[in-house]
mmCIF file of C-alpha atoms in Angstrom:
data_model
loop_
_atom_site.group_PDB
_atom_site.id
_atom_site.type_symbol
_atom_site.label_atom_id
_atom_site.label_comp_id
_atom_site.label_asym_id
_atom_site.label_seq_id
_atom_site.Cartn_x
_atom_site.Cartn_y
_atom_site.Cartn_z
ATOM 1 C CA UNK A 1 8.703 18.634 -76.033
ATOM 2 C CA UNK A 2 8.986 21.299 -73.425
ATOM 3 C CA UNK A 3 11.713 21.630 -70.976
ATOM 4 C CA UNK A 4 8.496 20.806 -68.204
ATOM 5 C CA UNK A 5 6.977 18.090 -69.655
ATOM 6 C CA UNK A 6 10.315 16.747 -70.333
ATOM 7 C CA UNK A 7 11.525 16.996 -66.624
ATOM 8 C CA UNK A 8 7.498 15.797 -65.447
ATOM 9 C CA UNK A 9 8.458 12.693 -67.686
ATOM 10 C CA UNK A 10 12.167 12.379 -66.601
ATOM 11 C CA UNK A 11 10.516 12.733 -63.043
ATOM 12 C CA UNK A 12 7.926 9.952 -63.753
ATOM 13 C CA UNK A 13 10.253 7.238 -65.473
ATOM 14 C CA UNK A 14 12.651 8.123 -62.676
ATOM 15 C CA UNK A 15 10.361 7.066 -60.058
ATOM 16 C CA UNK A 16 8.737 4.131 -61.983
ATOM 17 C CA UNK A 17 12.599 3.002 -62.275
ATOM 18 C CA UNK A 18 12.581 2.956 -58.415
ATOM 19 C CA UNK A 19 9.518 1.128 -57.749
ATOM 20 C CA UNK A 20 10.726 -1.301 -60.684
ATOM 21 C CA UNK A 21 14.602 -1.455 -58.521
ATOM 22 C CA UNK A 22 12.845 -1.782 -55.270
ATOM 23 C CA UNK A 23 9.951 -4.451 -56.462
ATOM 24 C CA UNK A 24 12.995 -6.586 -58.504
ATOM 25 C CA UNK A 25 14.667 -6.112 -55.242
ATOM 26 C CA UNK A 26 12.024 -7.670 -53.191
ATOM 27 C CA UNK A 27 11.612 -10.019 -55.373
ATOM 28 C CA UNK A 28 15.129 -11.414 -54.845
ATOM 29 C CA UNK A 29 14.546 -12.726 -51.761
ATOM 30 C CA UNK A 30 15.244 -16.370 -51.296
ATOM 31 C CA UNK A 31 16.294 -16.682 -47.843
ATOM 32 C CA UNK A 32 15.516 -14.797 -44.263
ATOM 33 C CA UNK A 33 17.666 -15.613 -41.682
ATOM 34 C CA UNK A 34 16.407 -15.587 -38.163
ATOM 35 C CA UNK A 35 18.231 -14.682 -35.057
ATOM 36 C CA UNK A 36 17.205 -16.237 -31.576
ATOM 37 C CA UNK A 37 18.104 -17.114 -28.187
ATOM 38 C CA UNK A 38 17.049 -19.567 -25.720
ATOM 39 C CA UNK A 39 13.560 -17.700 -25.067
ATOM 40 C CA UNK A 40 10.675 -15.961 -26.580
ATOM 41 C CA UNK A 41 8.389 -15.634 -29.472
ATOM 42 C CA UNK A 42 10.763 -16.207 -31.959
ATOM 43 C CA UNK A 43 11.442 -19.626 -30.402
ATOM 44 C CA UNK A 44 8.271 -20.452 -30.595
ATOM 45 C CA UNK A 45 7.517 -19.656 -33.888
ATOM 46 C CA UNK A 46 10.533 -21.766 -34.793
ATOM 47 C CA UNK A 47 8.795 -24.821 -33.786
ATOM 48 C CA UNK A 48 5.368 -24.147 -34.741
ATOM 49 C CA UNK A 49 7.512 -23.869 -38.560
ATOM 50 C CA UNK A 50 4.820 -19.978 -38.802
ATOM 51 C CA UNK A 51 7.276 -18.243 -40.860
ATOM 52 C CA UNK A 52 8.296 -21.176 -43.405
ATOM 53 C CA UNK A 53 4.284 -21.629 -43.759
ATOM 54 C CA UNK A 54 3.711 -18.135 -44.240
ATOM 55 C CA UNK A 55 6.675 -17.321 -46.860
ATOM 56 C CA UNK A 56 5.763 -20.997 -48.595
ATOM 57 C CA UNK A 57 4.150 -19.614 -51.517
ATOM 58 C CA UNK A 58 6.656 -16.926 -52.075
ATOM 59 C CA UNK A 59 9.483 -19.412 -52.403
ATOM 60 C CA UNK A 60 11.030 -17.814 -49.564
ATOM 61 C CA UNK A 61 13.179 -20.438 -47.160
ATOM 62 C CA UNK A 62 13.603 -19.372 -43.222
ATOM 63 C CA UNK A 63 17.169 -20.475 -41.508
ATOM 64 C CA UNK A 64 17.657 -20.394 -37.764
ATOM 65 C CA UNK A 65 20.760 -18.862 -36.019
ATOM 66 C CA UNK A 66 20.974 -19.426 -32.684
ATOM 67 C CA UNK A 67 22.519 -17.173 -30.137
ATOM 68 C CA UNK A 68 23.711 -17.575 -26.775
ATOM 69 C CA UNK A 69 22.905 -13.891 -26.168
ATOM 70 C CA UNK A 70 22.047 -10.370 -27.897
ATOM 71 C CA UNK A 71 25.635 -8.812 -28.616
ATOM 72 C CA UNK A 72 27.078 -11.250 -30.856
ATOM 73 C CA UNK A 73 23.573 -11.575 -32.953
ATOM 74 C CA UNK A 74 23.738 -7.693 -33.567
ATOM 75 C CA UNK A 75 27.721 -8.314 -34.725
ATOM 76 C CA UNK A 76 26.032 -10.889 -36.955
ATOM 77 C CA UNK A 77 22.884 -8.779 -38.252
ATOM 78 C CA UNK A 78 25.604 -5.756 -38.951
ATOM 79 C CA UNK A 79 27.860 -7.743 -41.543
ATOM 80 C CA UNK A 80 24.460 -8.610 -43.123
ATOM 81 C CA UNK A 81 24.874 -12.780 -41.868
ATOM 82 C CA UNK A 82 21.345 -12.318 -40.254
ATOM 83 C CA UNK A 83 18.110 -10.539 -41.199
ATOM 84 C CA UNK A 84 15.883 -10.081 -38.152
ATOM 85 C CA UNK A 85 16.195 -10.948 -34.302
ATOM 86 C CA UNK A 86 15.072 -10.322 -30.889
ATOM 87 C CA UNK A 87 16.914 -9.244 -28.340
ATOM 88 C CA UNK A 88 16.954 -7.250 -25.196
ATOM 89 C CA UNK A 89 16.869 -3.428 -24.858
ATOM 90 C CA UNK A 90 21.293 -3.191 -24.135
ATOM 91 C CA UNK A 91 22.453 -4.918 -27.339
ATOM 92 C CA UNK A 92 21.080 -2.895 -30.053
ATOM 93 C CA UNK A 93 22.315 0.598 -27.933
ATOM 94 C CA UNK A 94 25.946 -0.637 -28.458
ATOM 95 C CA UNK A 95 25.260 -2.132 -31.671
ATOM 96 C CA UNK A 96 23.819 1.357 -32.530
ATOM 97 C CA UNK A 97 26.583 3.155 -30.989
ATOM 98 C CA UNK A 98 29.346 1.135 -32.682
ATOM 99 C CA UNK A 99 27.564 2.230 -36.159
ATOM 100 C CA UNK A 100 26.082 -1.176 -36.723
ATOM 101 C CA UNK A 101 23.437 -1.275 -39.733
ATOM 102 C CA UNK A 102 20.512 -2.367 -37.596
ATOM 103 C CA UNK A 103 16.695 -0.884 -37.157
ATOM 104 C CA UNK A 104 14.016 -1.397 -34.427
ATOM 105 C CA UNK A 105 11.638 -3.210 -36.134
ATOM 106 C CA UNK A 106 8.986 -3.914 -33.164
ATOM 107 C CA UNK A 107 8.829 -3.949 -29.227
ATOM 108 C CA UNK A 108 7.666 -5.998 -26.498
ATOM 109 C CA UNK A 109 7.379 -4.534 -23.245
ATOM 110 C CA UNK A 110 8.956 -6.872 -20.470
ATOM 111 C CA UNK A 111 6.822 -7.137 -16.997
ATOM 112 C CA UNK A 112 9.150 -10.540 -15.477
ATOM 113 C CA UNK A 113 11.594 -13.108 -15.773
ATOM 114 C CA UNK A 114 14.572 -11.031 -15.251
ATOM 115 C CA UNK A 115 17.007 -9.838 -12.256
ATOM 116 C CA UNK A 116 19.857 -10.775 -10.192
ATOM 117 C CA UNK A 117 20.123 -13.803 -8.366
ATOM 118 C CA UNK A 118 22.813 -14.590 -5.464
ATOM 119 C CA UNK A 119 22.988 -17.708 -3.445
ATOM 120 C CA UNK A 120 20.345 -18.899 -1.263
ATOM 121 C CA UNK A 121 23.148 -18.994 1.691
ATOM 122 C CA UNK A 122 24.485 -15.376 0.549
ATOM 123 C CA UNK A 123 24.679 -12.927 3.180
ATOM 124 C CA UNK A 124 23.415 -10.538 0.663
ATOM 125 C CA UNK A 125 19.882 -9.110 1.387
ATOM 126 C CA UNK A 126 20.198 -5.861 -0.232
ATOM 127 C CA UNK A 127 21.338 -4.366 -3.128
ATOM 128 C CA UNK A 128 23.675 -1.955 -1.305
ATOM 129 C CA UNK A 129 25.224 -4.983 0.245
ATOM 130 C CA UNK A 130 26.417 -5.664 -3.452
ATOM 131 C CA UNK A 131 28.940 -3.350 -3.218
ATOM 132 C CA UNK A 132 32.474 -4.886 -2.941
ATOM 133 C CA UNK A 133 30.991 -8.150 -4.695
ATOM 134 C CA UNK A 134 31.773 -9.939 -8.133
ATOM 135 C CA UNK A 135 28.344 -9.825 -10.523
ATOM 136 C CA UNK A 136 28.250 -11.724 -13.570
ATOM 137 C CA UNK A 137 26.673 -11.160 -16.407
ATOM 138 C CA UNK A 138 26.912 -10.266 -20.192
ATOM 139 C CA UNK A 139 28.577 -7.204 -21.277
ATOM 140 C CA UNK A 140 26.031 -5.199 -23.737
ATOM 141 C CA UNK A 141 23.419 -7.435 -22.548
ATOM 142 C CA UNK A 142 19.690 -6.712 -21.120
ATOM 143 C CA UNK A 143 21.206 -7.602 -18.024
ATOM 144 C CA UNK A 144 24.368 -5.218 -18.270
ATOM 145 C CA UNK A 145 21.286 -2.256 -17.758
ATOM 146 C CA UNK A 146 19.601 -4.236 -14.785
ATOM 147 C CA UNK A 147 22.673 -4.032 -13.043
ATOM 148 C CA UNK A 148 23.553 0.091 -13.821
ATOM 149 C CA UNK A 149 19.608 1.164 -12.937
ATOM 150 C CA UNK A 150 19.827 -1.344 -9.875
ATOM 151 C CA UNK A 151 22.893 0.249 -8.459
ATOM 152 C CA UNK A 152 21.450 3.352 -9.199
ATOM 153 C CA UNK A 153 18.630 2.303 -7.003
ATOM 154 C CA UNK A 154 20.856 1.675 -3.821
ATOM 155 C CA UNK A 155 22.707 4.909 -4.606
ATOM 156 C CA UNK A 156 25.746 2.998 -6.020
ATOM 157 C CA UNK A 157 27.608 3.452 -8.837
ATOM 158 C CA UNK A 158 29.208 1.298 -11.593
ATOM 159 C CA UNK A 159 32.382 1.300 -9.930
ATOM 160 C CA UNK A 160 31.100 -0.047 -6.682
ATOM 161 C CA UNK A 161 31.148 -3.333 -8.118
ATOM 162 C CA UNK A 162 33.542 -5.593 -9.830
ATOM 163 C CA UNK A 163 31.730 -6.805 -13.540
ATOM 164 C CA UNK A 164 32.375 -9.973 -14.680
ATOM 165 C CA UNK A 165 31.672 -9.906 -18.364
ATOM 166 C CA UNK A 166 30.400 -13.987 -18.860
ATOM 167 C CA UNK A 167 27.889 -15.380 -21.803
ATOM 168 C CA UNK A 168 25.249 -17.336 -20.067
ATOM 169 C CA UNK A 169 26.303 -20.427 -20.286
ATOM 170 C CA UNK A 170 29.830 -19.678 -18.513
ATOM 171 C CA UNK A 171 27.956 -17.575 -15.873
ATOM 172 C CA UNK A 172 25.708 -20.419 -14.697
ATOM 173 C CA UNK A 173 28.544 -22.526 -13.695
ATOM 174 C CA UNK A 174 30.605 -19.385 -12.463
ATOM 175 C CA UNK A 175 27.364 -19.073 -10.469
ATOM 176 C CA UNK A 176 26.922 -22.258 -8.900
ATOM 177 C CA UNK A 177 31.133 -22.746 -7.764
ATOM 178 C CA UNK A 178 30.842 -19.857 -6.241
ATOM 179 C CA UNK A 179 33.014 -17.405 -8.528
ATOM 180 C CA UNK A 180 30.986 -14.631 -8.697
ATOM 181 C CA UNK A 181 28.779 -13.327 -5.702
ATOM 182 C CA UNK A 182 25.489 -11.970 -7.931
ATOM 183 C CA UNK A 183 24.602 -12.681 -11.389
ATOM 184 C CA UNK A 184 22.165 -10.484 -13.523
ATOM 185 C CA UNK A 185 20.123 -12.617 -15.899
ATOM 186 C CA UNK A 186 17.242 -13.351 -17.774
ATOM 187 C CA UNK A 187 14.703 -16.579 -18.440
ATOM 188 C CA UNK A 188 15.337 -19.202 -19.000
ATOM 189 C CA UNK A 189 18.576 -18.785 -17.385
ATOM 190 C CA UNK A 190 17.119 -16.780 -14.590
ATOM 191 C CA UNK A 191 14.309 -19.865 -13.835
ATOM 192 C CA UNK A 192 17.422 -22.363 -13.572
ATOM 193 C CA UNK A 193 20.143 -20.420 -11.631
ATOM 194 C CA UNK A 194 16.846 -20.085 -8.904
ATOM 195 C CA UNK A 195 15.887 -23.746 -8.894
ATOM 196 C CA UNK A 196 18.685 -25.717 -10.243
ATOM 197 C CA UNK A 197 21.747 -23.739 -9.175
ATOM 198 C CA UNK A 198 21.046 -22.994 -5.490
ATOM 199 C CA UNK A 199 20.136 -19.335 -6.293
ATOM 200 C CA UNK A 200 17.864 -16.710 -4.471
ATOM 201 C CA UNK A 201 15.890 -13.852 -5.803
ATOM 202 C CA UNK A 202 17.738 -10.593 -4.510
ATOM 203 C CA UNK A 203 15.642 -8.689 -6.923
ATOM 204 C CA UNK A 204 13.307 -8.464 -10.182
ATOM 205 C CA UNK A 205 14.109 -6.391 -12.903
ATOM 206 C CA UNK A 206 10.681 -4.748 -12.660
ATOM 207 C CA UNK A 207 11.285 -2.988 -9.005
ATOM 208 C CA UNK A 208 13.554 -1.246 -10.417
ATOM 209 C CA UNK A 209 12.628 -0.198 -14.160
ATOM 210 C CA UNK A 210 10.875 -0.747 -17.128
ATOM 211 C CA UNK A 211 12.092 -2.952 -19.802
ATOM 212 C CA UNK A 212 11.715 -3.744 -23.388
ATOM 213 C CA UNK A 213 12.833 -6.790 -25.564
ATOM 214 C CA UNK A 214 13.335 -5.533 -29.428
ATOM 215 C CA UNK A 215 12.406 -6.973 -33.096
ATOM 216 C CA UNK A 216 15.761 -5.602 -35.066
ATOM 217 C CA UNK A 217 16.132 -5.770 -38.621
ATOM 218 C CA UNK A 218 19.190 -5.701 -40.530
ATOM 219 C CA UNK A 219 19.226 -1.751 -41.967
ATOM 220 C CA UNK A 220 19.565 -2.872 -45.877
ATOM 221 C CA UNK A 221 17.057 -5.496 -45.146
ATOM 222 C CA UNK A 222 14.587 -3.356 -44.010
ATOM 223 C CA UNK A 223 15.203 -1.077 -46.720
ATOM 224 C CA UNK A 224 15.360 -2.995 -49.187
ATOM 225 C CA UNK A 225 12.490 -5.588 -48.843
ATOM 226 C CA UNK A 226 10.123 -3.178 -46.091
ATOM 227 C CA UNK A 227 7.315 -5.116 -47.408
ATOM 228 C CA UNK A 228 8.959 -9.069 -46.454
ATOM 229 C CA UNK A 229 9.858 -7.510 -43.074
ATOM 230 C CA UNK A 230 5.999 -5.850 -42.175
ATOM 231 C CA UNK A 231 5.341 -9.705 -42.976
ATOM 232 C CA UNK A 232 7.627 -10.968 -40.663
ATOM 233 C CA UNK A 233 6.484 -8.959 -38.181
ATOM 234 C CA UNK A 234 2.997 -9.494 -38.295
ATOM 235 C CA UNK A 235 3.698 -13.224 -38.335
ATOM 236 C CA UNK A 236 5.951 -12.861 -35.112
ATOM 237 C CA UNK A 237 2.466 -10.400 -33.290
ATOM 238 C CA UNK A 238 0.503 -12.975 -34.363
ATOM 239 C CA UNK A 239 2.993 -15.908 -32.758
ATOM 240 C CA UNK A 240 2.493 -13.440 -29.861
ATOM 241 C CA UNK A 241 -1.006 -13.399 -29.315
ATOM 242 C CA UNK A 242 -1.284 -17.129 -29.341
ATOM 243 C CA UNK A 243 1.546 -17.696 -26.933
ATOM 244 C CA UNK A 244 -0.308 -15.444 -24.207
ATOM 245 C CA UNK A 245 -3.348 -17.790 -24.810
ATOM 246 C CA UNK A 246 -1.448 -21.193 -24.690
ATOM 247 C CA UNK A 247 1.163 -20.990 -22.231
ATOM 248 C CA UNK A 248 1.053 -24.833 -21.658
ATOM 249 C CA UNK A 249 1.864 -25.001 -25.371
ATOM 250 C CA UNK A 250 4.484 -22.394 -25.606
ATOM 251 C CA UNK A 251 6.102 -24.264 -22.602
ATOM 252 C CA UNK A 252 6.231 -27.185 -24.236
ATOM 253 C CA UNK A 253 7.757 -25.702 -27.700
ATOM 254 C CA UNK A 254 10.146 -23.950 -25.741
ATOM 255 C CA UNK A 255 11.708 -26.857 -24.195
ATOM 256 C CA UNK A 256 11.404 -29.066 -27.817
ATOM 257 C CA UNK A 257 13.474 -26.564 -29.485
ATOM 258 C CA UNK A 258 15.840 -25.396 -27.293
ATOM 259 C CA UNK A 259 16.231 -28.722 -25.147
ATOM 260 C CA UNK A 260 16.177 -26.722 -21.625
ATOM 261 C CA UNK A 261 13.779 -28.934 -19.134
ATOM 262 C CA UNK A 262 9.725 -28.242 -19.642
ATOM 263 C CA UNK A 263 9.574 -26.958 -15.418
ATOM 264 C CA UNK A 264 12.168 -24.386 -15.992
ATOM 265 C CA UNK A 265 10.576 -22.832 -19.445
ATOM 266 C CA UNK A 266 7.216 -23.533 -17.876
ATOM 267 C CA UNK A 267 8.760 -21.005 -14.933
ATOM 268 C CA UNK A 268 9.584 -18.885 -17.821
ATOM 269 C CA UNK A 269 6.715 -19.145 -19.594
ATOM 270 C CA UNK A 270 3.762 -18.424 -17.127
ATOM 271 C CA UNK A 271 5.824 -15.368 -16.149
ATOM 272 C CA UNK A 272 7.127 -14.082 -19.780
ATOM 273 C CA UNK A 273 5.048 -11.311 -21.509
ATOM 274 C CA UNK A 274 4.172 -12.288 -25.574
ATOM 275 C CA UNK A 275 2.682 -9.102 -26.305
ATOM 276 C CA UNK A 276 4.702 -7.830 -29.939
ATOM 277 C CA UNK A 277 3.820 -4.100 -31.121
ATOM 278 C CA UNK A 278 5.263 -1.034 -32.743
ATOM 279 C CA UNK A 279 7.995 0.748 -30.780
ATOM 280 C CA UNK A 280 6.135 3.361 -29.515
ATOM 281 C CA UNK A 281 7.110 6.948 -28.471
ATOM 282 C CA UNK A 282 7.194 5.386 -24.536
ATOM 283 C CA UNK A 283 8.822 2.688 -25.372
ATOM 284 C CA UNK A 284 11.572 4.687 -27.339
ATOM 285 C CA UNK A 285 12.032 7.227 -24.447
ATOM 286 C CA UNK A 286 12.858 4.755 -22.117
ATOM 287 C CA UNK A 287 14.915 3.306 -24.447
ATOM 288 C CA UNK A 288 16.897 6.528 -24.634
ATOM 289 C CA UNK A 289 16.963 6.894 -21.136
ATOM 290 C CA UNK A 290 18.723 3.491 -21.477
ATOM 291 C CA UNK A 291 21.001 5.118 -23.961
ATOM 292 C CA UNK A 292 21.769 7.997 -22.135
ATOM 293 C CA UNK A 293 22.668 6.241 -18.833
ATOM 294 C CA UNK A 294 25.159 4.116 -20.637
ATOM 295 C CA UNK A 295 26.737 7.220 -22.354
ATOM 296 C CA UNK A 296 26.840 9.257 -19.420
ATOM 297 C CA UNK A 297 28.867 5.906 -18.051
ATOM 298 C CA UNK A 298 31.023 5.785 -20.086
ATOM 299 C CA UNK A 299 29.850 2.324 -21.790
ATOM 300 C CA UNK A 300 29.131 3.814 -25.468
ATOM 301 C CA UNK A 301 31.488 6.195 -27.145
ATOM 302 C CA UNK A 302 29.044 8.872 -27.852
ATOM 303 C CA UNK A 303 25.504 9.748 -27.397
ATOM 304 C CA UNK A 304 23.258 8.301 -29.744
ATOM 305 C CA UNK A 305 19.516 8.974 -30.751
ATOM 306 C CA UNK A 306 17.126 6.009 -30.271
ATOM 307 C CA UNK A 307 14.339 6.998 -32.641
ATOM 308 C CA UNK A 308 17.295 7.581 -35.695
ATOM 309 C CA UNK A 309 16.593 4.026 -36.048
ATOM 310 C CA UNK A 310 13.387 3.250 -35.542
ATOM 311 C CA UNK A 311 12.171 1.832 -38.673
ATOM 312 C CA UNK A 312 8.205 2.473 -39.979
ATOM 313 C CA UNK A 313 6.671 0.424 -42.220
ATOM 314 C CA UNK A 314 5.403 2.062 -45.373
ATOM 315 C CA UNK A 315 2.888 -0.801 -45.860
ATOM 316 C CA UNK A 316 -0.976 0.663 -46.119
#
């Protein structure tokens, strides 16, 4: 055999080897473990059971982690203890930052249901007059970049304000006694800090940017198994498209599975965006902006680059 034909075969068995590796690999797949908070698509498709029903056939099981917010599910997703997730657009900048093994997997642009709320007796009207004043809210969280691009806004800086790094369970009660002046937050959290805990409006995330929630993958996962992941993510668009067609149903399903009242998800709901699709070159560059702000702060170590991670399915 020739020293060409013998490196065109090693080439050939080398590459069947890896299709063989990465199809055995696939193949191992028992279990997909799902990351979600108190909100969205992913909570939805919970109850309606779309990903068991979809994987059925493949013997694949779906388990449910639940998370009181984005940082500690990206902690979880790097060690490899969850598979895929949504959050908002802060966690997976620090995750990313921090060297976690994560991957943008899909977007959803955010229109409502997010902001900061103070007291409906507050003498705060503006958001200059939240300088001086304690604001709550979770540290790496979609709501940690509210409150930099809203200070921004006013001409404030970070330092203008004392941050008071609480989950959202502790910051609704911090809220209502009075222990911190603002607090940045999102639905369904936002919807019962307004109408449960006394709170007022002081502004809506979108007056002062655009926002994105994420679909992250774990980085082996989504090397590993690309094609399980595509799947998962076309089951979560298609969630999506239902739940902006049925948002008396997607109310509903919110409240069964996470047990918050059916008004305040049905707040959340007629006022969330559904729509799930690729993470586009607009949506990464204002995810970098989002990146760069937080660098530029001081918040992340270094400067990172959002579209490193952005992960493209090979499926055809």
């Amino acid at each position: 055999m020739q020293r060409r034909d013998f490196l065109k075969l090693s080439a050939g068995m080398a590459a069947a080897a890896a299709f063989t590796a990465r199809a055995n690999a696939q193949g191992a797949v028992k279990e997909i473990r799902v990351g979600y908070q108190k909100n969205g698509v992913l909570v939805i498709s919970r109850q309606q059971a779309a990903l068991e029903k979809h994987f059925a056939a493949q013997g694949i099981e779906v388990k449910w982690v639940e998370f009181s917010s984005g940082p500690p599910m990206m902690e979880a997703m790097n060690v490899g203890s969850v598979d895929y997730g949504a959050v908002g657009d802060s966690p997976p900048v620090f995750a990313q930052a921090a060297g976690a093994a994560i991957v943008y997997a899909a977007g959803q642009p955010i229109t409502n249901g997010s902001g900061i709320l103070v007291p409906k007796d507050s003498p705060i009207r503006t958001i200059a007059e939240l300088k001086g004043k304690r604001v709550g809210f979770t540290k790496g969280s979609s709501a940690h970049n509210i409150v930099v691009q809203t200070l921004e806004k006013a001409g404030l800086t970070y330092a203008d304000i004392t941050p008071v790094y609480l989950t959202p369970p502790d910051a609704g009660p911090a809220f209502a006694n009075g222990s911190i002046e603002a607090w940045a937050i999102w639905d369904p959290y936002f919807a019962i800090g307004e109408t449960k805990q006394n709170g007022r409006i002081l502004i809506n995330s979108r007056e002062v940017t655009k926002t994105n929630s994420f679909y992250i993958a774990n980085r082996d996962f989504a090397k590993n198994h690309g094609a399980i992941l595509q799947q998962i993510v076309d089951v979560t668009t298609a969630t999506a498209k239902w739940a902006e067609q049925h948002r008396d149903e997607v109310a509903k399903s919110l409240a069964a599975v996470t047990g918050i009242p059916l008004d305040i998800q049905t707040i959340a709901a007629n006022r969330s965006n559904f729509v799930v699709g690729p993470v586009t070159d607009d949506i990464v560059a204002t995810q970098q902006g989002v990146a760069d702000r937080f660098h530029k702060l001081g918040l992340i170590p270094k400067p990172i680059v959002i579209r490193d991670i952005v992960w493209r399915s090979t499926a055809t």
